[in-house]
CSV table of C-alpha atoms and ligand atoms in Angstrom, one decimal:
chain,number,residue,atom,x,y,z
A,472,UNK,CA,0.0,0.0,0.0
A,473,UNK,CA,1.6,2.9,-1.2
A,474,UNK,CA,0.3,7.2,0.4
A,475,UNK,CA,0.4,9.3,-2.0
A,476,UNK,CA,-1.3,12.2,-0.5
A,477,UNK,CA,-2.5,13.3,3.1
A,478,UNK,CA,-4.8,16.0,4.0
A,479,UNK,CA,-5.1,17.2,7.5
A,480,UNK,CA,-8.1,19.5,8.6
A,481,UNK,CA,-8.4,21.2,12.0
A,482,UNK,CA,-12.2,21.1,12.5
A,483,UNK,CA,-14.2,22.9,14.9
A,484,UNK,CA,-17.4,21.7,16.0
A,485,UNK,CA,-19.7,23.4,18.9
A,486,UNK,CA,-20.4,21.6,21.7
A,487,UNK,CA,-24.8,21.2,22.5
A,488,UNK,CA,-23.5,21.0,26.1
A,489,UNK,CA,-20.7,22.0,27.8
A,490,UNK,CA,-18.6,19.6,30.1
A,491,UNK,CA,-17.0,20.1,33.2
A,492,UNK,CA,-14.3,17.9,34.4
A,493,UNK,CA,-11.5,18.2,37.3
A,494,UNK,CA,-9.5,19.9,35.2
A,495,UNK,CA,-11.9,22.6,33.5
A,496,UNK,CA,-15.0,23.6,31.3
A,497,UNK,CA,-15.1,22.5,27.1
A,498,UNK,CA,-17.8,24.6,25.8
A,499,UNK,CA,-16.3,23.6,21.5
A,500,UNK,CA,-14.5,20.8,20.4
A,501,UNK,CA,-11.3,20.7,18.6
A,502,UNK,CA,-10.6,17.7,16.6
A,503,UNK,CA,-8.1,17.0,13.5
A,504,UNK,CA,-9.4,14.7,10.6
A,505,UNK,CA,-6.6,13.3,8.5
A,506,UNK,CA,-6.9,11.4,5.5
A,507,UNK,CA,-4.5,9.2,3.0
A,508,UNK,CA,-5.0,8.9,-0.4
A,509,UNK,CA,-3.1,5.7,-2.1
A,510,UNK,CA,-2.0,5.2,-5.2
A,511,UNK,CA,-4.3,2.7,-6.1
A,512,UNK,CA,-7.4,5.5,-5.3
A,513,UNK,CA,-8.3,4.7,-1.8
A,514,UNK,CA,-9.0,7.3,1.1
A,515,UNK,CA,-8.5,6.2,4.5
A,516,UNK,CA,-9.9,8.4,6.9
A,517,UNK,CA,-8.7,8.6,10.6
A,518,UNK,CA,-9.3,11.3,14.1
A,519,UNK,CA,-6.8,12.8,16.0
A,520,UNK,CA,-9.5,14.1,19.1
A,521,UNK,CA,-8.1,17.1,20.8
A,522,UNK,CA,-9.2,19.4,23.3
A,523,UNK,CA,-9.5,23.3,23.0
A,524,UNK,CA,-6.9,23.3,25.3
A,525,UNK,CA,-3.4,21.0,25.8
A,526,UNK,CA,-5.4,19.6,28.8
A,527,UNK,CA,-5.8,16.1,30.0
A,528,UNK,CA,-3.1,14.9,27.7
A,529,UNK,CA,-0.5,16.0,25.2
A,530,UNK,CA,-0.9,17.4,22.1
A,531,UNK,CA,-3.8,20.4,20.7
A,532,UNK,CA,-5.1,20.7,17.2
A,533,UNK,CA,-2.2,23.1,16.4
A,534,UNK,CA,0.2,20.8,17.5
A,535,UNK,CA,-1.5,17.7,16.0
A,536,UNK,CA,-1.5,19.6,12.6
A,537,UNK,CA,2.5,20.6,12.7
A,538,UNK,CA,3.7,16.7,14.0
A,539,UNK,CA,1.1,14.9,11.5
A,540,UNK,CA,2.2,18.1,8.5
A,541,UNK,CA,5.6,18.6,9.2
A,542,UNK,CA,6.9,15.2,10.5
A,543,UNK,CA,4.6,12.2,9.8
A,544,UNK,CA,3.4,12.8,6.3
A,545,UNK,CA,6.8,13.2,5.0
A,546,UNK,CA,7.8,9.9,6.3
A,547,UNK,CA,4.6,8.1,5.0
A,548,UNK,CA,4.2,9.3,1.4
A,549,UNK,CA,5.6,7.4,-1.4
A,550,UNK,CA,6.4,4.1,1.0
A,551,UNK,CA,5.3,0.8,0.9
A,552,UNK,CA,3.4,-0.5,4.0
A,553,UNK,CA,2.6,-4.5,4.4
A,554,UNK,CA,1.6,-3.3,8.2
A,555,UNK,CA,0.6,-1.0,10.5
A,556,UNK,CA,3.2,-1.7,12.6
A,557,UNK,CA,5.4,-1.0,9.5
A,558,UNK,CA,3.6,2.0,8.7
A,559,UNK,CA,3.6,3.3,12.4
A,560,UNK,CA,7.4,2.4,12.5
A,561,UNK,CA,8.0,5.1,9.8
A,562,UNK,CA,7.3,7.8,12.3
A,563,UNK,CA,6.7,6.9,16.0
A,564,UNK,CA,10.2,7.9,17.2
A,565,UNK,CA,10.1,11.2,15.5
A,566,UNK,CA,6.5,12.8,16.1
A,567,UNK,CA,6.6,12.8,19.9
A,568,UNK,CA,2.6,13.5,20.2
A,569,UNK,CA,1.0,10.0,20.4
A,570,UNK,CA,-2.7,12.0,19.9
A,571,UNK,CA,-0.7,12.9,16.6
A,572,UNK,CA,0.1,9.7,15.9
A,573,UNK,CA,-3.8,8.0,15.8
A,574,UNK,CA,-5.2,9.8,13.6
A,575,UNK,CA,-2.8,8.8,10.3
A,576,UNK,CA,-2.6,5.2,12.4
A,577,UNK,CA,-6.6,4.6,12.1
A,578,UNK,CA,-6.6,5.8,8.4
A,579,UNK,CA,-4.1,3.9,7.3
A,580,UNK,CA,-6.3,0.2,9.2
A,581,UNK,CA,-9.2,1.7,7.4
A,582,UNK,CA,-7.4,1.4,3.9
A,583,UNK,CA,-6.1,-2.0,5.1
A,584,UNK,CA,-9.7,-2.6,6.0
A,585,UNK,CA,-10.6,-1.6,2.1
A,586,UNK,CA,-7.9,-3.4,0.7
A,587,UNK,CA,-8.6,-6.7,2.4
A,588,UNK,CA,-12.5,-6.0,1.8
A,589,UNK,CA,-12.7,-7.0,5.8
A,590,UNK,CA,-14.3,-5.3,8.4
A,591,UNK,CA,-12.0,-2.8,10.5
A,592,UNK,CA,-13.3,-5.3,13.8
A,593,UNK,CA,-12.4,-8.3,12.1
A,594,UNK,CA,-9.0,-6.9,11.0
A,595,UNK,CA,-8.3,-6.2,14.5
A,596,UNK,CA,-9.4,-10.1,15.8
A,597,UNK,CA,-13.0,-8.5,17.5
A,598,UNK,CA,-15.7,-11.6,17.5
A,599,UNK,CA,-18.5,-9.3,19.0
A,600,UNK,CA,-21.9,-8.5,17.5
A,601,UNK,CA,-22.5,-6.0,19.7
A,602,UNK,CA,-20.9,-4.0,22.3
A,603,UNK,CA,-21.9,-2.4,26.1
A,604,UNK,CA,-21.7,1.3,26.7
A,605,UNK,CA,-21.9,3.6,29.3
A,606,UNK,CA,-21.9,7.6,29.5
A,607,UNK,CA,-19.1,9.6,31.2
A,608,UNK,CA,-20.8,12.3,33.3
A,609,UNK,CA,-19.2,15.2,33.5
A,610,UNK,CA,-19.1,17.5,36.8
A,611,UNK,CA,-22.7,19.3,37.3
A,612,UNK,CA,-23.3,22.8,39.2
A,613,UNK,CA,-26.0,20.8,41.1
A,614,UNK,CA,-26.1,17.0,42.4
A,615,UNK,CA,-30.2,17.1,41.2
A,616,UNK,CA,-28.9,17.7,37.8
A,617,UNK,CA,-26.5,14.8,38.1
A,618,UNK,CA,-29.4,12.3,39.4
A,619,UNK,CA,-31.7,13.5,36.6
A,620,UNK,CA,-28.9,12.7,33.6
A,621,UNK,CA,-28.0,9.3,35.5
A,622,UNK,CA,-31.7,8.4,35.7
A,623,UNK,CA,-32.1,9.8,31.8
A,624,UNK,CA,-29.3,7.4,31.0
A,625,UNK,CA,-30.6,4.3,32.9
A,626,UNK,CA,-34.1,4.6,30.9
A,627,UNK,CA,-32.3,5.4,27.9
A,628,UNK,CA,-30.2,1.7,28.6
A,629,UNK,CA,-27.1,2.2,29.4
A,630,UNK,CA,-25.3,-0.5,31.5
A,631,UNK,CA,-23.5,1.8,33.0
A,632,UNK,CA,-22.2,5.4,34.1
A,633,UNK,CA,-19.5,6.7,35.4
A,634,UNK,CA,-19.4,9.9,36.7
A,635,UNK,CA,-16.6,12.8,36.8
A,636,UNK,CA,-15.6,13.5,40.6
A,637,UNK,CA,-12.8,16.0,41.7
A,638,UNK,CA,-12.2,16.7,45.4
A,639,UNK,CA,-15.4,17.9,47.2
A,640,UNK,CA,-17.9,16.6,44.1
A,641,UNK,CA,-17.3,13.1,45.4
A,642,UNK,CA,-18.8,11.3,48.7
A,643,UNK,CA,-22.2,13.6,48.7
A,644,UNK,CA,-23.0,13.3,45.2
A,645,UNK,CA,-21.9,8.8,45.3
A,646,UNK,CA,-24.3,8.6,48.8
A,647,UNK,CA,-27.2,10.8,46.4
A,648,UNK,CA,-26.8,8.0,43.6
A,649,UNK,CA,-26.6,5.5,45.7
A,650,UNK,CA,-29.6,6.2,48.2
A,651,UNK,CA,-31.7,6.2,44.8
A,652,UNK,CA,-30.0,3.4,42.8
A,653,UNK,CA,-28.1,1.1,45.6
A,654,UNK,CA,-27.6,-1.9,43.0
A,655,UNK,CA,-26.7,0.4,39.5
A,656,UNK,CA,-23.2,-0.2,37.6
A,657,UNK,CA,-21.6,2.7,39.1
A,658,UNK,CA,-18.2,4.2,38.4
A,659,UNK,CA,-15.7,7.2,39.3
A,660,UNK,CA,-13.2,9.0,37.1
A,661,UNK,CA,-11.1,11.3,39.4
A,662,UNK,CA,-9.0,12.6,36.1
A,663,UNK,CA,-5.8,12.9,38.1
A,664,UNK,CA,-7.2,15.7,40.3
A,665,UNK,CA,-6.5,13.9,44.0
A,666,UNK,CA,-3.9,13.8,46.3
A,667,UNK,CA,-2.9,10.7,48.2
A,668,UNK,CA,-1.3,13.1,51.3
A,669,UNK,CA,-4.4,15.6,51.1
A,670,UNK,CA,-7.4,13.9,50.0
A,671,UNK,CA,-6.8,10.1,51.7
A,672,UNK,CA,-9.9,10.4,53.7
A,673,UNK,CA,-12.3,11.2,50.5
A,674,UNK,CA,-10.2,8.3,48.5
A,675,UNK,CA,-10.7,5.9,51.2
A,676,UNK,CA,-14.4,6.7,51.5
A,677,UNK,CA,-15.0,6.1,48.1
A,678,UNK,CA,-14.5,1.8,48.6
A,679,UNK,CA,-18.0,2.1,50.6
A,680,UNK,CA,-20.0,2.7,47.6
A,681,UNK,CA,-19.6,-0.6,45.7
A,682,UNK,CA,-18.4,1.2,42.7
A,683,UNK,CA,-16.9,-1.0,39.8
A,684,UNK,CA,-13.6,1.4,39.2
A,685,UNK,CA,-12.0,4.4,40.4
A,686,UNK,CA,-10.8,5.7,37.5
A,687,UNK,CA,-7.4,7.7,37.8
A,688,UNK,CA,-7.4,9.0,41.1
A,689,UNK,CA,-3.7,11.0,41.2
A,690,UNK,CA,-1.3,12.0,38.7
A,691,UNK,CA,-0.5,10.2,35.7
A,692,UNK,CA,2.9,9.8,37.1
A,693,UNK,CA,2.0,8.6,40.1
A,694,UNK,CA,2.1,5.0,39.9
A,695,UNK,CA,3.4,3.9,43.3
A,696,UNK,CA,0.5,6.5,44.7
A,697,UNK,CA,-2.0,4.0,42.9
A,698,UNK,CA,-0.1,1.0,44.4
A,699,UNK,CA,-0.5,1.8,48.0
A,700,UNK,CA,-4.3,2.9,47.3
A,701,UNK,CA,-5.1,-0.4,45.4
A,702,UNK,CA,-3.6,-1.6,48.3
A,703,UNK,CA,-5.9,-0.8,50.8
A,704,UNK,CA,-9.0,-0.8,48.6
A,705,UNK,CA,-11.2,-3.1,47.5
A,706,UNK,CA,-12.5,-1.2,44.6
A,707,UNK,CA,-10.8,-1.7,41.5
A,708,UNK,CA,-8.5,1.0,40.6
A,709,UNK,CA,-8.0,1.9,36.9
A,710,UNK,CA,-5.5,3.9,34.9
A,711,UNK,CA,-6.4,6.3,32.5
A,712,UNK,CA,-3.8,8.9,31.9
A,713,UNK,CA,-0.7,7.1,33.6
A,714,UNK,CA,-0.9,4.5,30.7
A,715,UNK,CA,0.5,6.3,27.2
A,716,UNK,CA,2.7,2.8,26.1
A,717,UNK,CA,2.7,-0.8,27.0
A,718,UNK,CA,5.7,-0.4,29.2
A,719,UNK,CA,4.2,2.1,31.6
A,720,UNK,CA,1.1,-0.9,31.7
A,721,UNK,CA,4.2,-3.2,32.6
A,722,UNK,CA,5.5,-0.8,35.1
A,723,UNK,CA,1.5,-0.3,36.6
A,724,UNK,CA,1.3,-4.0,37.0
A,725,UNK,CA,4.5,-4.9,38.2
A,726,UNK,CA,3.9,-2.6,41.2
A,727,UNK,CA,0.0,-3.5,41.4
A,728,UNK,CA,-0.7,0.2,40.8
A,729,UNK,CA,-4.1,-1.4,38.9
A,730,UNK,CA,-6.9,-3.9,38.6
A,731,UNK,CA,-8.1,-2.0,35.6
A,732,UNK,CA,-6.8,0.3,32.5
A,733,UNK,CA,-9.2,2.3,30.1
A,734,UNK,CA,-7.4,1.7,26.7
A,735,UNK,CA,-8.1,5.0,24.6
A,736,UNK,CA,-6.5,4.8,20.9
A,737,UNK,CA,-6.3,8.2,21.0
A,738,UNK,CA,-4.1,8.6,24.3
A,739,UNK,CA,-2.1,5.9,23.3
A,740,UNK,CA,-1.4,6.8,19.5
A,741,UNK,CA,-3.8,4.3,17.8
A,742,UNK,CA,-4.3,0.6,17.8
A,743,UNK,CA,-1.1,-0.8,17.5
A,744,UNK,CA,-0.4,0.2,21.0
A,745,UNK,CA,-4.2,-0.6,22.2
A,746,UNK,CA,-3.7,-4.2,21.0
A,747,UNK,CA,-0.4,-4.8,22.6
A,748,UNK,CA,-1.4,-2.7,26.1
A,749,UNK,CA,-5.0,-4.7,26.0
A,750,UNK,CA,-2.9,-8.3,25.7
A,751,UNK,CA,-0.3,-7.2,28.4
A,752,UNK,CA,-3.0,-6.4,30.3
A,753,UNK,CA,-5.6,-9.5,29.8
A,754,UNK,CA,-2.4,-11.9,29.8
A,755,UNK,CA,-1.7,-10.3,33.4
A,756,UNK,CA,-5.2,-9.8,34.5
A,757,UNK,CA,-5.9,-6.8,33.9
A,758,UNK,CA,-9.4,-6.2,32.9
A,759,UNK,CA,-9.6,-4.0,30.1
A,760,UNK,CA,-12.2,-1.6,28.2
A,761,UNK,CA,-12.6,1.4,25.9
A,762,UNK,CA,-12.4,4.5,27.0
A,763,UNK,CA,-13.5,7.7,24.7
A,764,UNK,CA,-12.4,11.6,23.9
A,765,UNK,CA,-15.4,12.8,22.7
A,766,UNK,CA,-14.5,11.6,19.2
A,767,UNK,CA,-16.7,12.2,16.2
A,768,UNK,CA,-18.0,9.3,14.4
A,769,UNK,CA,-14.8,8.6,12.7
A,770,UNK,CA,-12.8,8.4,15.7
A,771,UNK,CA,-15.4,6.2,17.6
A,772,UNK,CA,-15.4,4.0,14.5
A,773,UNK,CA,-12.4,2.3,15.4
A,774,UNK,CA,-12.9,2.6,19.4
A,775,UNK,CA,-16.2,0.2,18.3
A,776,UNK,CA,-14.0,-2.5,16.6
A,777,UNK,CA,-11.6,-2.5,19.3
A,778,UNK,CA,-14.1,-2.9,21.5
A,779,UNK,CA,-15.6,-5.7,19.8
A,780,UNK,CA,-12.7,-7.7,20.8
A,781,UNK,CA,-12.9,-10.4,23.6
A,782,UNK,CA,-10.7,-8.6,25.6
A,783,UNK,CA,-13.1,-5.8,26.4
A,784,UNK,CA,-15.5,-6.8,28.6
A,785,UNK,CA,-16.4,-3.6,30.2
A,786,UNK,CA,-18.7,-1.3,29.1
A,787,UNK,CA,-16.9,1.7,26.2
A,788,UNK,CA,-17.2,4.9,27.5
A,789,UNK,CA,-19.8,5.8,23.8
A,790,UNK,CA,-22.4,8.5,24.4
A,791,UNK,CA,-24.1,8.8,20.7
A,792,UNK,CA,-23.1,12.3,19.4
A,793,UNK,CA,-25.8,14.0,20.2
A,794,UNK,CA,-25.0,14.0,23.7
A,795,UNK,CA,-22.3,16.3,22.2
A,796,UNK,CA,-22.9,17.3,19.2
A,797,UNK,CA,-25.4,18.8,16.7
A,798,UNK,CA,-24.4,16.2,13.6
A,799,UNK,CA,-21.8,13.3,13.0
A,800,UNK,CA,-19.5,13.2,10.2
A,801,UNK,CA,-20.9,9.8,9.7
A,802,UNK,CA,-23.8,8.7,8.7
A,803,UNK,CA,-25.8,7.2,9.6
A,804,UNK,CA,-24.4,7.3,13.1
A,805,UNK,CA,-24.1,4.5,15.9
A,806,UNK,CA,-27.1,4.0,17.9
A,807,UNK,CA,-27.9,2.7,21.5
A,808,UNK,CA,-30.1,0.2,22.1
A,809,UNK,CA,-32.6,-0.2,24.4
A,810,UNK,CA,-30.2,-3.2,25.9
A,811,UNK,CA,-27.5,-0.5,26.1
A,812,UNK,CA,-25.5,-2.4,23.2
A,813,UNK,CA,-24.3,-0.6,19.9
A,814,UNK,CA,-24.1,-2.6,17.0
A,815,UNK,CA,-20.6,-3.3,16.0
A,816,UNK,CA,-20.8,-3.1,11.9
A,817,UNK,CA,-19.7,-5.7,9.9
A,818,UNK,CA,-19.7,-4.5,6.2
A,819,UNK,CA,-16.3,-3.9,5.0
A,820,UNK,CA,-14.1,-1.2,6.0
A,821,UNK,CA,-14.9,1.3,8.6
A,822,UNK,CA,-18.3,0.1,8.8
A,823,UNK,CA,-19.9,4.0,8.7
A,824,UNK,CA,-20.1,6.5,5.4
A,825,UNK,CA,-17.7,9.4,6.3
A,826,UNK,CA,-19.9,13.3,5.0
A,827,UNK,CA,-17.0,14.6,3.6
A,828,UNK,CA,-19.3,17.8,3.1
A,829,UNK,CA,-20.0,18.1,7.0
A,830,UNK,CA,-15.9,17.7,7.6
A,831,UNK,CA,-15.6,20.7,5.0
A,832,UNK,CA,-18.2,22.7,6.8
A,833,UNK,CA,-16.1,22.4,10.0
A,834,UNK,CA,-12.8,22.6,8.8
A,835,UNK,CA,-11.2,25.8,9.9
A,836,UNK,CA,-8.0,25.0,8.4
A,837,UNK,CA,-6.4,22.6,5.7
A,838,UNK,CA,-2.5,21.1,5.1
A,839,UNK,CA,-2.1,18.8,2.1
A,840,UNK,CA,1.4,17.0,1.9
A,841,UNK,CA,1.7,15.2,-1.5
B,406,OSB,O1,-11.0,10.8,31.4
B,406,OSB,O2,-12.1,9.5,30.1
B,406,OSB,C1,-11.6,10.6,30.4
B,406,OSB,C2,-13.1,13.1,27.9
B,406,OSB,C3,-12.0,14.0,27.8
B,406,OSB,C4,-10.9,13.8,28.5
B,406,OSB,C5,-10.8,12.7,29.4
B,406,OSB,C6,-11.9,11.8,29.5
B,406,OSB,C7,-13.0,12.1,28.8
B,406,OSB,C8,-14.2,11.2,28.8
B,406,OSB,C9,-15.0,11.2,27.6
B,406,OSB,O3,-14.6,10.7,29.9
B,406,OSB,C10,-15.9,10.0,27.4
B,406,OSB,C11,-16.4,9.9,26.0
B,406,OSB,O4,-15.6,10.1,25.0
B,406,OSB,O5,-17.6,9.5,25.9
B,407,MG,MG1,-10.6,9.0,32.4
């Protein structure tokens, strides 16, 4: 498979709602579209999901753009690729942003996808017909607004949610849920914003509410933090931002930092590094499941067919855009079910038709490299 062209689009798409997390406020969404062109006429479309702002992990739309424009693209175009790993090979120790990285990574296991006429899940060994989901729910300005979007979300049938807690939004708002709903799949995401020395009280009071995870309590360099807490709880802890390669899941496991790790292709720099993170994980217990960044239908595209894999048993992190936004750039878009399970496609390729005119309506700014 030979690239003979790549475009790269900074998009900008309004959010319907804005989300508050331990970190801040998104009220838009940045997100970087890139897409290879081969010799043979195929496009391969891929999402590099950013943030407004170089928060939660590395890399903004700007950045993205330079790394994928300046660095990656040269290296790609006019190559032959039998692999992803080949293809990823060509760049990943020169363009240091891994969120740079995933979107020409997914494009380029879409063309594969084309080229092989198989479905993106089956080219990545996924066996399910369907997969579970649950909503992340971000920080509210009132606990009643939280119950009313975690009780709109349990008619709706999700599995599961998991809601966004930062020091002093925790043990009220858990004891509210949990006085309404004492049996619900129920899960925290602390996004790095705890301390072990000045918030061990509020982390050791979250093991009484039978929660299935604590996602990412401290810093996402503080593993041996997350050893001594797994430690003492019973709760499941699971890594989010600490994991970026599979060496740091080696390192989280060797020190039992861990029972759990949301694998996000995007954080990780696509699904060359999900896979091998996901089997290091499963081969060392480690239960494993999909996490999100509010991609667009293109990005969730191939967080679907990962999740479709065996591996994944707990429910993705896959609000349906409209939780988010006011269109997809696919259509038509994923659904959930009434049983809480999205569909995973099977027809050849992505398994979604990409609306090149909405990406063109959103695009803000345009590099070709050819
Ligand atoms: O910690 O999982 C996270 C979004 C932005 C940054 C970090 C996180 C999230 C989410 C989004 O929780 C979940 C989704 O994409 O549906
Ligand atoms: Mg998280």
């Amino acid at each position: 498979m030979e690239i003979t062209r790549v475009e790269i689009r900074k998009l900008r798409l309004p959010l319907t709602t804005e989300f508050k997390y331990s970190l801040g406020e998104l009220t838009h969404k940045e997100t970087v579209i890139t897409s290879l062109y081969t010799k043979d006429g195929l496009v391969g479309y891929g999402e590099s999901s950013t943030l407004p702002a170089p928060i939660y992990y590395q890399g903004s739309a700007d950045e993205c753009i330079h790394q994928q424009a300046d660095i990656i693209a040269p290296r790609i175009i006019g190559t032959h690729f039998a692999s992803a790993t080949a293809f990823r090979d060509a760049y990943k120790d020169h363009a240091s942003s891994l969120t740079a990285q995933t979107g020409p990574e997914c494009a380029f296991w879409h063309l594969l996808a084309q080229e092989k006429q198989v479905s993106l899940t089956s080219l990545l060994g996924g066996s399910r017909t369907e997969i579970p989901v649950g909503e992340s729910i971000g920080i509210k300005d009132t606990i009643e607004e939280t119950l009313q979007e975690v009780e709109q979300r349990l008619n709706e049938g999700f599995i599961r949610v998991k809601v966004k807690i930062k020091p002093g939004w925790d043990i009220t708002l858990l004891t509210a849920i949990r006085e309404k709903w004492p049996a619900m799949d129920l899960a925290v995401d602390g996004n790095a914003g705890y301390r072990l020395d000045m918030h061990e009280k509020a982390l050791r009071a979250l093991d009484s509410f039978r929660l299935s995870m604590i996602e990412q309590p401290l810093a996402a360099d503080d593993l041996t933090g997350h050893a001594a807490l797994q430690h003492d709880l019973k709760t499941p802890i699971c890594l989010d931002e600490s994991i970026a390669t599979v060496e740091d899941m080696a390192t989280a496991t060797s020190l039992h930092a861990c029972k759990m790790v949301n694998i996000k292709p995007i954080r990780v720099g696509g699904l060359v590094a999900s896979l091998q993170i996901s089997e290091y994980a499963t081969d060392h217990n480690i239960r494993v499941w999909c996490g999100g960044m509010f991609e667009t239908g293109i990005g969730r595209a191939f967080n679907i067919a990962l999740a479709a894999r065996e591996a994944f048993t707990y429910p993705a992190d896959m609000s349906p855009y409209q939780f988010y936004f006011a269109e997809d750039l696919i259509e038509p878009s994923y659904i959930v079910k009434p049983n809480g399970h999205i569909d995973v496609p099977e027809q050849p390729g992505l398994g979604y038709i990409v609306q090149t005119d909405r990406i063109e309506k959103y695009t803000v700014e345009k590099r070709v490299v050819s």
